[in-house]
Amino acid sequence: MSRHYASNQATPNRRAFFRLNLYHMTVEVTVLGDLDDYIPTTTYQATIRDLSGGGISFYTKEPIIHTPDDILTVNFEVMDNIFFEQVSIVRYYQVDHEQYMYACQFSNINPYEQDKLIAVVFRMQASQSKHTLKAAGH
């Protein structure tokens, strides 16, 4: 399995935000033209792998075709909150013949939206923990 990084160097793992695994939610990924035209060119349906206040990773059934000048956006809903954010691909790889994984960081996310996203991630994590404890009989 070959991993590809957006830069020429592999980046060390320095996470600033808690990540929550969300394998059942969907995200719409749109490739926009560069800043001069900013016109949607292609939209992909994807499944969220994990989410944090700093970024999102997801699986697609086909590779995302884009150029370095293109702008990518993600549009998803979590706990009745809709997020529409610009992202940049940090790394990606082909999982198998029918699946690709993309790890992205949010670009230009405003502090209010980021705080809202962090709060939602923590609420979901707390909810998942409650369900896990109930299932274990605690």
mmCIF file of N, CA and C in Angstrom:
data_model
loop_
_atom_site.group_PDB
_atom_site.id
_atom_site.type_symbol
_atom_site.label_atom_id
_atom_site.label_comp_id
_atom_site.label_asym_id
_atom_site.label_seq_id
_atom_site.Cartn_x
_atom_site.Cartn_y
_atom_site.Cartn_z
ATOM 1 N N MET A 1 0.853 -1.159 0.000
ATOM 2 C CA MET A 1 0.000 0.000 0.000
ATOM 3 C C MET A 1 0.904 1.227 0.000
ATOM 4 N N SER A 2 0.710 2.061 -0.956
ATOM 5 C CA SER A 2 1.540 3.240 -1.100
ATOM 6 C C SER A 2 0.804 4.463 -0.592
ATOM 7 N N ARG A 3 1.472 5.243 0.244
ATOM 8 C CA ARG A 3 0.885 6.469 0.787
ATOM 9 C C ARG A 3 1.479 7.658 0.061
ATOM 10 N N HIS A 4 0.643 8.634 -0.198
ATOM 11 C CA HIS A 4 1.080 9.830 -0.900
ATOM 12 C C HIS A 4 0.857 11.030 0.003
ATOM 13 N N TYR A 5 1.813 11.913 0.036
ATOM 14 C CA TYR A 5 1.719 13.104 0.864
ATOM 15 C C TYR A 5 1.640 14.323 -0.031
ATOM 16 N N ALA A 6 0.941 15.335 0.447
ATOM 17 C CA ALA A 6 0.756 16.550 -0.338
ATOM 18 C C ALA A 6 2.074 17.301 -0.491
ATOM 19 N N SER A 7 2.964 17.164 0.467
ATOM 20 C CA SER A 7 4.270 17.797 0.341
ATOM 21 C C SER A 7 5.299 16.718 0.011
ATOM 22 N N ASN A 8 6.522 17.098 -0.186
ATOM 23 C CA ASN A 8 7.563 16.136 -0.537
ATOM 24 C C ASN A 8 8.049 15.340 0.666
ATOM 25 N N GLN A 9 7.676 15.744 1.866
ATOM 26 C CA GLN A 9 8.150 15.069 3.057
ATOM 27 C C GLN A 9 6.987 14.461 3.816
ATOM 28 N N ALA A 10 7.267 13.323 4.461
ATOM 29 C CA ALA A 10 6.274 12.749 5.359
ATOM 30 C C ALA A 10 6.221 13.635 6.597
ATOM 31 N N THR A 11 5.017 13.925 7.065
ATOM 32 C CA THR A 11 4.862 14.808 8.208
ATOM 33 C C THR A 11 4.723 13.985 9.473
ATOM 34 N N PRO A 12 5.425 14.352 10.535
ATOM 35 C CA PRO A 12 5.251 13.620 11.782
ATOM 36 C C PRO A 12 3.826 13.785 12.314
ATOM 37 N N ASN A 13 3.397 12.836 13.103
ATOM 38 C CA ASN A 13 2.047 12.838 13.652
ATOM 39 C C ASN A 13 1.986 13.782 14.851
ATOM 40 N N ARG A 14 1.449 14.979 14.651
ATOM 41 C CA ARG A 14 1.324 15.982 15.714
ATOM 42 C C ARG A 14 -0.106 16.486 15.746
ATOM 43 N N ARG A 15 -0.981 15.730 16.360
ATOM 44 C CA ARG A 15 -2.387 16.110 16.357
ATOM 45 C C ARG A 15 -2.682 17.116 17.450
ATOM 46 N N ALA A 16 -3.331 18.179 17.070
ATOM 47 C CA ALA A 16 -3.707 19.207 18.035
ATOM 48 C C ALA A 16 -5.132 19.007 18.532
ATOM 49 N N PHE A 17 -5.913 18.130 17.869
ATOM 50 C CA PHE A 17 -7.315 17.955 18.211
ATOM 51 C C PHE A 17 -7.644 16.476 18.362
ATOM 52 N N PHE A 18 -8.572 16.186 19.255
ATOM 53 C CA PHE A 18 -9.082 14.830 19.433
ATOM 54 C C PHE A 18 -9.816 14.399 18.166
ATOM 55 N N ARG A 19 -9.562 13.171 17.713
ATOM 56 C CA ARG A 19 -10.257 12.659 16.532
ATOM 57 C C ARG A 19 -11.296 11.632 16.955
ATOM 58 N N LEU A 20 -12.435 11.679 16.287
ATOM 59 C CA LEU A 20 -13.531 10.759 16.561
ATOM 60 C C LEU A 20 -13.793 9.932 15.313
ATOM 61 N N ASN A 21 -13.797 8.608 15.470
ATOM 62 C CA ASN A 21 -14.094 7.730 14.342
ATOM 63 C C ASN A 21 -15.591 7.759 14.054
ATOM 64 N N LEU A 22 -15.934 7.972 12.785
ATOM 65 C CA LEU A 22 -17.333 8.071 12.353
ATOM 66 C C LEU A 22 -17.488 7.320 11.038
ATOM 67 N N TYR A 23 -17.580 6.026 11.092
ATOM 68 C CA TYR A 23 -17.613 5.252 9.859
ATOM 69 C C TYR A 23 -18.976 5.186 9.189
ATOM 70 N N HIS A 24 -19.987 5.804 9.750
ATOM 71 C CA HIS A 24 -21.333 5.675 9.199
ATOM 72 C C HIS A 24 -21.863 6.970 8.582
ATOM 73 N N MET A 25 -21.116 8.038 8.645
ATOM 74 C CA MET A 25 -21.608 9.321 8.136
ATOM 75 C C MET A 25 -21.024 9.628 6.770
ATOM 76 N N THR A 26 -21.765 10.404 6.014
ATOM 77 C CA THR A 26 -21.309 10.739 4.674
ATOM 78 C C THR A 26 -20.852 12.195 4.601
ATOM 79 N N VAL A 27 -20.049 12.464 3.613
ATOM 80 C CA VAL A 27 -19.546 13.804 3.350
ATOM 81 C C VAL A 27 -19.544 13.997 1.836
ATOM 82 N N GLU A 28 -19.879 15.190 1.414
ATOM 83 C CA GLU A 28 -19.822 15.537 -0.005
ATOM 84 C C GLU A 28 -18.539 16.348 -0.213
ATOM 85 N N VAL A 29 -17.705 15.884 -1.123
ATOM 86 C CA VAL A 29 -16.432 16.542 -1.414
ATOM 87 C C VAL A 29 -16.540 17.169 -2.801
ATOM 88 N N THR A 30 -16.297 18.467 -2.880
ATOM 89 C CA THR A 30 -16.408 19.172 -4.156
ATOM 90 C C THR A 30 -15.059 19.769 -4.529
ATOM 91 N N VAL A 31 -14.691 19.574 -5.779
ATOM 92 C CA VAL A 31 -13.485 20.193 -6.325
ATOM 93 C C VAL A 31 -13.940 21.444 -7.050
ATOM 94 N N LEU A 32 -13.411 22.570 -6.611
ATOM 95 C CA LEU A 32 -13.714 23.843 -7.258
ATOM 96 C C LEU A 32 -12.519 24.233 -8.107
ATOM 97 N N GLY A 33 -12.748 25.058 -9.107
ATOM 98 C CA GLY A 33 -11.628 25.572 -9.879
ATOM 99 C C GLY A 33 -10.740 26.417 -8.989
ATOM 100 N N ASP A 34 -9.675 26.935 -9.528
ATOM 101 C CA ASP A 34 -8.771 27.761 -8.725
ATOM 102 C C ASP A 34 -9.466 29.063 -8.326
ATOM 103 N N LEU A 35 -8.787 29.893 -7.582
ATOM 104 C CA LEU A 35 -9.396 31.113 -7.046
ATOM 105 C C LEU A 35 -9.922 32.056 -8.119
ATOM 106 N N ASP A 36 -9.404 31.949 -9.344
ATOM 107 C CA ASP A 36 -9.855 32.847 -10.407
ATOM 108 C C ASP A 36 -11.268 32.524 -10.887
ATOM 109 N N ASP A 37 -11.610 31.230 -10.975
ATOM 110 C CA ASP A 37 -12.949 30.909 -11.478
ATOM 111 C C ASP A 37 -13.875 30.319 -10.418
ATOM 112 N N TYR A 38 -13.363 29.581 -9.442
ATOM 113 C CA TYR A 38 -14.112 29.089 -8.300
ATOM 114 C C TYR A 38 -15.438 28.429 -8.697
ATOM 115 N N ILE A 39 -15.410 27.659 -9.765
ATOM 116 C CA ILE A 39 -16.606 26.994 -10.283
ATOM 117 C C ILE A 39 -16.533 25.506 -9.937
ATOM 118 N N PRO A 40 -17.623 24.941 -9.380
ATOM 119 C CA PRO A 40 -17.598 23.508 -9.075
ATOM 120 C C PRO A 40 -17.325 22.692 -10.333
ATOM 121 N N THR A 41 -16.366 21.781 -10.232
ATOM 122 C CA THR A 41 -16.052 20.938 -11.373
ATOM 123 C C THR A 41 -16.527 19.505 -11.156
ATOM 124 N N THR A 42 -16.313 18.972 -9.969
ATOM 125 C CA THR A 42 -16.692 17.592 -9.692
ATOM 126 C C THR A 42 -17.079 17.459 -8.229
ATOM 127 N N THR A 43 -18.097 16.634 -7.966
ATOM 128 C CA THR A 43 -18.499 16.347 -6.593
ATOM 129 C C THR A 43 -18.422 14.842 -6.372
ATOM 130 N N TYR A 44 -17.871 14.459 -5.225
ATOM 131 C CA TYR A 44 -17.712 13.055 -4.851
ATOM 132 C C TYR A 44 -18.486 12.795 -3.568
ATOM 133 N N GLN A 45 -19.106 11.628 -3.484
ATOM 134 C CA GLN A 45 -19.731 11.184 -2.249
ATOM 135 C C GLN A 45 -18.711 10.330 -1.515
ATOM 136 N N ALA A 46 -18.574 10.553 -0.230
ATOM 137 C CA ALA A 46 -17.562 9.840 0.545
ATOM 138 C C ALA A 46 -18.138 9.438 1.897
ATOM 139 N N THR A 47 -17.432 8.540 2.576
ATOM 140 C CA THR A 47 -17.791 8.109 3.918
ATOM 141 C C THR A 47 -16.729 8.615 4.878
ATOM 142 N N ILE A 48 -17.173 9.297 5.920
ATOM 143 C CA ILE A 48 -16.232 9.845 6.896
ATOM 144 C C ILE A 48 -15.544 8.713 7.647
ATOM 145 N N ARG A 49 -14.241 8.817 7.762
ATOM 146 C CA ARG A 49 -13.442 7.892 8.573
ATOM 147 C C ARG A 49 -13.313 8.453 9.982
ATOM 148 N N ASP A 50 -12.818 9.692 10.079
ATOM 149 C CA ASP A 50 -12.756 10.363 11.368
ATOM 150 C C ASP A 50 -12.826 11.867 11.186
ATOM 151 N N LEU A 51 -13.067 12.536 12.299
ATOM 152 C CA LEU A 51 -13.315 13.965 12.284
ATOM 153 C C LEU A 51 -12.706 14.585 13.524
ATOM 154 N N SER A 52 -12.162 15.788 13.370
ATOM 155 C CA SER A 52 -11.633 16.535 14.510
ATOM 156 C C SER A 52 -11.811 18.019 14.236
ATOM 157 N N GLY A 53 -11.408 18.836 15.190
ATOM 158 C CA GLY A 53 -11.463 20.269 14.996
ATOM 159 C C GLY A 53 -10.460 20.766 13.981
ATOM 160 N N GLY A 54 -9.508 19.943 13.619
ATOM 161 C CA GLY A 54 -8.475 20.349 12.671
ATOM 162 C C GLY A 54 -8.611 19.762 11.289
ATOM 163 N N GLY A 55 -9.433 18.715 11.146
ATOM 164 C CA GLY A 55 -9.541 18.113 9.825
ATOM 165 C C GLY A 55 -10.498 16.940 9.787
ATOM 166 N N ILE A 56 -10.490 16.279 8.645
ATOM 167 C CA ILE A 56 -11.410 15.175 8.376
ATOM 168 C C ILE A 56 -10.691 14.170 7.489
ATOM 169 N N SER A 57 -10.992 12.894 7.686
ATOM 170 C CA SER A 57 -10.518 11.899 6.725
ATOM 171 C C SER A 57 -11.737 11.108 6.264
ATOM 172 N N PHE A 58 -11.648 10.616 5.038
ATOM 173 C CA PHE A 58 -12.802 9.953 4.439
ATOM 174 C C PHE A 58 -12.355 8.972 3.368
ATOM 175 N N TYR A 59 -13.287 8.082 3.010
ATOM 176 C CA TYR A 59 -13.077 7.097 1.951
ATOM 177 C C TYR A 59 -13.942 7.461 0.743
ATOM 178 N N THR A 60 -13.376 7.302 -0.439
ATOM 179 C CA THR A 60 -14.132 7.457 -1.678
ATOM 180 C C THR A 60 -14.032 6.164 -2.478
ATOM 181 N N LYS A 61 -14.954 5.985 -3.414
ATOM 182 C CA LYS A 61 -14.916 4.801 -4.279
ATOM 183 C C LYS A 61 -14.096 5.046 -5.530
ATOM 184 N N GLU A 62 -13.732 6.294 -5.766
ATOM 185 C CA GLU A 62 -12.908 6.644 -6.917
ATOM 186 C C GLU A 62 -11.920 7.714 -6.492
ATOM 187 N N PRO A 63 -10.801 7.824 -7.185
ATOM 188 C CA PRO A 63 -9.835 8.862 -6.801
ATOM 189 C C PRO A 63 -10.392 10.252 -7.070
ATOM 190 N N ILE A 64 -10.027 11.190 -6.229
ATOM 191 C CA ILE A 64 -10.430 12.578 -6.416
ATOM 192 C C ILE A 64 -9.467 13.210 -7.423
ATOM 193 N N ILE A 65 -10.024 13.634 -8.535
ATOM 194 C CA ILE A 65 -9.213 14.234 -9.590
ATOM 195 C C ILE A 65 -9.178 15.741 -9.368
ATOM 196 N N HIS A 66 -7.972 16.284 -9.176
ATOM 197 C CA HIS A 66 -7.819 17.717 -8.953
ATOM 198 C C HIS A 66 -6.398 18.142 -9.287
ATOM 199 N N THR A 67 -6.204 19.422 -9.414
ATOM 200 C CA THR A 67 -4.863 19.968 -9.627
ATOM 201 C C THR A 67 -4.459 20.718 -8.358
ATOM 202 N N PRO A 68 -3.180 21.005 -8.181
ATOM 203 C CA PRO A 68 -2.748 21.711 -6.963
ATOM 204 C C PRO A 68 -3.421 23.066 -6.766
ATOM 205 N N ASP A 69 -3.856 23.731 -7.836
ATOM 206 C CA ASP A 69 -4.499 25.039 -7.712
ATOM 207 C C ASP A 69 -5.983 24.953 -7.366
ATOM 208 N N ASP A 70 -6.571 23.770 -7.482
ATOM 209 C CA ASP A 70 -7.990 23.621 -7.186
ATOM 210 C C ASP A 70 -8.260 23.761 -5.693
ATOM 211 N N ILE A 71 -9.459 24.183 -5.380
ATOM 212 C CA ILE A 71 -9.914 24.300 -4.003
ATOM 213 C C ILE A 71 -10.877 23.151 -3.750
ATOM 214 N N LEU A 72 -10.714 22.459 -2.627
ATOM 215 C CA LEU A 72 -11.607 21.381 -2.254
ATOM 216 C C LEU A 72 -12.447 21.823 -1.067
ATOM 217 N N THR A 73 -13.719 21.466 -1.100
ATOM 218 C CA THR A 73 -14.602 21.741 0.029
ATOM 219 C C THR A 73 -15.267 20.446 0.469
ATOM 220 N N VAL A 74 -15.620 20.402 1.743
ATOM 221 C CA VAL A 74 -16.391 19.284 2.285
ATOM 222 C C VAL A 74 -17.672 19.852 2.873
ATOM 223 N N ASN A 75 -18.742 19.102 2.718
ATOM 224 C CA ASN A 75 -20.045 19.501 3.211
ATOM 225 C C ASN A 75 -20.621 18.291 3.940
ATOM 226 N N PHE A 76 -20.877 18.440 5.248
ATOM 227 C CA PHE A 76 -21.383 17.311 6.025
ATOM 228 C C PHE A 76 -22.242 17.821 7.171
ATOM 229 N N GLU A 77 -23.055 16.930 7.711
ATOM 230 C CA GLU A 77 -23.934 17.268 8.824
ATOM 231 C C GLU A 77 -23.635 16.338 9.976
ATOM 232 N N VAL A 78 -23.446 16.918 11.160
ATOM 233 C CA VAL A 78 -23.184 16.149 12.365
ATOM 234 C C VAL A 78 -24.047 16.725 13.484
ATOM 235 N N MET A 79 -24.866 15.890 14.092
ATOM 236 C CA MET A 79 -25.740 16.292 15.201
ATOM 237 C C MET A 79 -26.509 17.576 14.875
ATOM 238 N N ASP A 80 -27.164 17.591 13.740
ATOM 239 C CA ASP A 80 -27.982 18.717 13.286
ATOM 240 C C ASP A 80 -27.197 20.000 13.021
ATOM 241 N N ASN A 81 -25.895 19.897 12.888
ATOM 242 C CA ASN A 81 -25.034 21.030 12.530
ATOM 243 C C ASN A 81 -24.464 20.773 11.140
ATOM 244 N N ILE A 82 -24.654 21.728 10.255
ATOM 245 C CA ILE A 82 -24.140 21.595 8.892
ATOM 246 C C ILE A 82 -22.821 22.353 8.791
ATOM 247 N N PHE A 83 -21.820 21.674 8.240
ATOM 248 C CA PHE A 83 -20.501 22.278 8.055
ATOM 249 C C PHE A 83 -20.167 22.291 6.570
ATOM 250 N N PHE A 84 -19.642 23.391 6.112
ATOM 251 C CA PHE A 84 -19.185 23.551 4.735
ATOM 252 C C PHE A 84 -17.813 24.202 4.843
ATOM 253 N N GLU A 85 -16.751 23.423 4.653
ATOM 254 C CA GLU A 85 -15.401 23.911 4.921
ATOM 255 C C GLU A 85 -14.461 23.624 3.763
ATOM 256 N N GLN A 86 -13.515 24.497 3.607
ATOM 257 C CA GLN A 86 -12.442 24.304 2.628
ATOM 258 C C GLN A 86 -11.380 23.412 3.266
ATOM 259 N N VAL A 87 -10.825 22.468 2.485
ATOM 260 C CA VAL A 87 -9.802 21.557 2.996
ATOM 261 C C VAL A 87 -8.631 21.470 2.034
ATOM 262 N N SER A 88 -7.520 21.001 2.582
ATOM 263 C CA SER A 88 -6.388 20.639 1.740
ATOM 264 C C SER A 88 -6.014 19.195 2.071
ATOM 265 N N ILE A 89 -5.663 18.438 1.052
ATOM 266 C CA ILE A 89 -5.309 17.038 1.243
ATOM 267 C C ILE A 89 -3.897 16.961 1.814
ATOM 268 N N VAL A 90 -3.770 16.266 2.946
ATOM 269 C CA VAL A 90 -2.475 16.082 3.585
ATOM 270 C C VAL A 90 -1.835 14.796 3.078
ATOM 271 N N ARG A 91 -2.637 13.727 2.986
ATOM 272 C CA ARG A 91 -2.139 12.455 2.444
ATOM 273 C C ARG A 91 -3.318 11.649 1.918
ATOM 274 N N TYR A 92 -2.995 10.696 1.068
ATOM 275 C CA TYR A 92 -4.028 9.813 0.526
ATOM 276 C C TYR A 92 -3.364 8.515 0.094
ATOM 277 N N TYR A 93 -4.175 7.474 0.008
ATOM 278 C CA TYR A 93 -3.685 6.202 -0.514
ATOM 279 C C TYR A 93 -4.854 5.349 -0.987
ATOM 280 N N GLN A 94 -4.526 4.429 -1.850
ATOM 281 C CA GLN A 94 -5.528 3.494 -2.362
ATOM 282 C C GLN A 94 -5.588 2.326 -1.400
ATOM 283 N N VAL A 95 -6.755 2.115 -0.786
ATOM 284 C CA VAL A 95 -6.944 1.046 0.183
ATOM 285 C C VAL A 95 -7.014 -0.294 -0.541
ATOM 286 N N ASP A 96 -7.824 -0.350 -1.584
ATOM 287 C CA ASP A 96 -7.955 -1.536 -2.429
ATOM 288 C C ASP A 96 -8.419 -1.071 -3.805
ATOM 289 N N HIS A 97 -8.892 -1.993 -4.638
ATOM 290 C CA HIS A 97 -9.278 -1.621 -6.003
ATOM 291 C C HIS A 97 -10.496 -0.704 -6.073
ATOM 292 N N GLU A 98 -11.268 -0.629 -5.002
ATOM 293 C CA GLU A 98 -12.510 0.154 -5.030
ATOM 294 C C GLU A 98 -12.606 1.193 -3.930
ATOM 295 N N GLN A 99 -11.482 1.490 -3.255
ATOM 296 C CA GLN A 99 -11.577 2.436 -2.152
ATOM 297 C C GLN A 99 -10.280 3.233 -1.985
ATOM 298 N N TYR A 100 -10.465 4.546 -1.754
ATOM 299 C CA TYR A 100 -9.349 5.466 -1.553
ATOM 300 C C TYR A 100 -9.577 6.201 -0.240
ATOM 301 N N MET A 101 -8.510 6.431 0.515
ATOM 302 C CA MET A 101 -8.608 7.147 1.787
ATOM 303 C C MET A 101 -7.887 8.481 1.642
ATOM 304 N N TYR A 102 -8.552 9.561 2.108
ATOM 305 C CA TYR A 102 -7.992 10.911 2.065
ATOM 306 C C TYR A 102 -8.002 11.493 3.470
ATOM 307 N N ALA A 103 -6.871 12.032 3.887
ATOM 308 C CA ALA A 103 -6.771 12.760 5.153
ATOM 309 C C ALA A 103 -6.585 14.231 4.795
ATOM 310 N N CYS A 104 -7.456 15.073 5.321
ATOM 311 C CA CYS A 104 -7.451 16.494 4.959
ATOM 312 C C CYS A 104 -7.418 17.361 6.205
ATOM 313 N N GLN A 105 -6.830 18.529 6.071
ATOM 314 C CA GLN A 105 -6.903 19.519 7.144
ATOM 315 C C GLN A 105 -7.783 20.667 6.679
ATOM 316 N N PHE A 106 -8.474 21.269 7.632
ATOM 317 C CA PHE A 106 -9.318 22.405 7.294
ATOM 318 C C PHE A 106 -8.434 23.600 6.973
ATOM 319 N N SER A 107 -8.790 24.322 5.935
ATOM 320 C CA SER A 107 -8.077 25.540 5.534
ATOM 321 C C SER A 107 -9.005 26.716 5.772
ATOM 322 N N ASN A 108 -8.528 27.736 6.372
ATOM 323 C CA ASN A 108 -9.312 28.966 6.569
ATOM 324 C C ASN A 108 -10.600 28.761 7.349
ATOM 325 N N ILE A 109 -10.644 27.811 8.252
ATOM 326 C CA ILE A 109 -11.856 27.625 9.061
ATOM 327 C C ILE A 109 -11.923 28.780 10.057
ATOM 328 N N ASN A 110 -13.103 29.391 10.183
ATOM 329 C CA ASN A 110 -13.187 30.506 11.117
ATOM 330 C C ASN A 110 -13.299 29.958 12.542
ATOM 331 N N PRO A 111 -12.810 30.697 13.521
ATOM 332 C CA PRO A 111 -12.769 30.210 14.910
ATOM 333 C C PRO A 111 -14.132 29.785 15.455
ATOM 334 N N TYR A 112 -15.191 30.488 15.095
ATOM 335 C CA TYR A 112 -16.526 30.118 15.566
ATOM 336 C C TYR A 112 -16.909 28.727 15.055
ATOM 337 N N GLU A 113 -16.708 28.483 13.764
ATOM 338 C CA GLU A 113 -17.040 27.178 13.179
ATOM 339 C C GLU A 113 -16.167 26.072 13.782
ATOM 340 N N GLN A 114 -14.896 26.373 14.005
ATOM 341 C CA GLN A 114 -14.001 25.386 14.584
ATOM 342 C C GLN A 114 -14.427 25.040 16.013
ATOM 343 N N ASP A 115 -14.777 26.043 16.814
ATOM 344 C CA ASP A 115 -15.249 25.783 18.181
ATOM 345 C C ASP A 115 -16.536 24.964 18.167
ATOM 346 N N LYS A 116 -17.433 25.280 17.246
ATOM 347 C CA LYS A 116 -18.687 24.531 17.123
ATOM 348 C C LYS A 116 -18.396 23.073 16.765
ATOM 349 N N LEU A 117 -17.469 22.858 15.851
ATOM 350 C CA LEU A 117 -17.105 21.499 15.440
ATOM 351 C C LEU A 117 -16.466 20.731 16.593
ATOM 352 N N ILE A 118 -15.579 21.363 17.327
ATOM 353 C CA ILE A 118 -14.936 20.708 18.474
ATOM 354 C C ILE A 118 -15.990 20.307 19.512
ATOM 355 N N ALA A 119 -16.937 21.189 19.787
ATOM 356 C CA ALA A 119 -18.002 20.887 20.744
ATOM 357 C C ALA A 119 -18.845 19.701 20.279
ATOM 358 N N VAL A 120 -19.158 19.659 18.989
ATOM 359 C CA VAL A 120 -19.939 18.542 18.442
ATOM 360 C C VAL A 120 -19.161 17.233 18.564
ATOM 361 N N VAL A 121 -17.878 17.254 18.253
ATOM 362 C CA VAL A 121 -17.045 16.042 18.347
ATOM 363 C C VAL A 121 -17.033 15.537 19.790
ATOM 364 N N PHE A 122 -16.875 16.427 20.766
ATOM 365 C CA PHE A 122 -16.865 16.001 22.168
ATOM 366 C C PHE A 122 -18.223 15.473 22.613
ATOM 367 N N ARG A 123 -19.314 16.101 22.146
ATOM 368 C CA ARG A 123 -20.646 15.586 22.486
ATOM 369 C C ARG A 123 -20.853 14.187 21.905
ATOM 370 N N MET A 124 -20.410 13.991 20.686
ATOM 371 C CA MET A 124 -20.548 12.663 20.065
ATOM 372 C C MET A 124 -19.695 11.635 20.792
ATOM 373 N N GLN A 125 -18.501 12.017 21.189
ATOM 374 C CA GLN A 125 -17.607 11.105 21.910
ATOM 375 C C GLN A 125 -18.231 10.720 23.244
ATOM 376 N N ALA A 126 -18.827 11.684 23.949
ATOM 377 C CA ALA A 126 -19.481 11.397 25.223
ATOM 378 C C ALA A 126 -20.673 10.468 25.013
ATOM 379 N N SER A 127 -21.422 10.702 23.956
ATOM 380 C CA SER A 127 -22.578 9.864 23.653
ATOM 381 C C SER A 127 -22.142 8.432 23.337
ATOM 382 N N GLN A 128 -21.077 8.292 22.556
ATOM 383 C CA GLN A 128 -20.562 6.959 22.235
ATOM 384 C C GLN A 128 -20.067 6.248 23.486
ATOM 385 N N SER A 129 -19.429 6.987 24.391
ATOM 386 C CA SER A 129 -18.924 6.393 25.639
ATOM 387 C C SER A 129 -20.070 5.879 26.492
ATOM 388 N N LYS A 130 -21.175 6.635 26.578
ATOM 389 C CA LYS A 130 -22.350 6.206 27.337
ATOM 390 C C LYS A 130 -22.907 4.902 26.785
ATOM 391 N N HIS A 131 -23.012 4.832 25.447
ATOM 392 C CA HIS A 131 -23.556 3.619 24.819
ATOM 393 C C HIS A 131 -22.632 2.436 25.052
ATOM 394 N N THR A 132 -21.340 2.652 25.038
ATOM 395 C CA THR A 132 -20.373 1.577 25.272
ATOM 396 C C THR A 132 -20.489 1.075 26.702
ATOM 397 N N LEU A 133 -20.622 1.987 27.668
ATOM 398 C CA LEU A 133 -20.758 1.587 29.070
ATOM 399 C C LEU A 133 -22.063 0.822 29.294
ATOM 400 N N LYS A 134 -23.168 1.273 28.679
ATOM 401 C CA LYS A 134 -24.440 0.574 28.821
ATOM 402 C C LYS A 134 -24.361 -0.831 28.227
ATOM 403 N N ALA A 135 -23.720 -0.959 27.088
ATOM 404 C CA ALA A 135 -23.587 -2.265 26.444
ATOM 405 C C ALA A 135 -22.740 -3.219 27.280
ATOM 406 N N ALA A 136 -21.776 -2.658 28.026
ATOM 407 C CA ALA A 136 -20.909 -3.485 28.861
ATOM 408 C C ALA A 136 -21.560 -3.795 30.217
ATOM 409 N N GLY A 137 -22.724 -3.204 30.480
ATOM 410 C CA GLY A 137 -23.450 -3.489 31.720
ATOM 411 C C GLY A 137 -23.026 -2.628 32.887
ATOM 412 N N HIS A 138 -22.448 -1.476 32.631
ATOM 413 C CA HIS A 138 -22.035 -0.577 33.712
ATOM 414 C C HIS A 138 -23.077 0.462 33.990
#
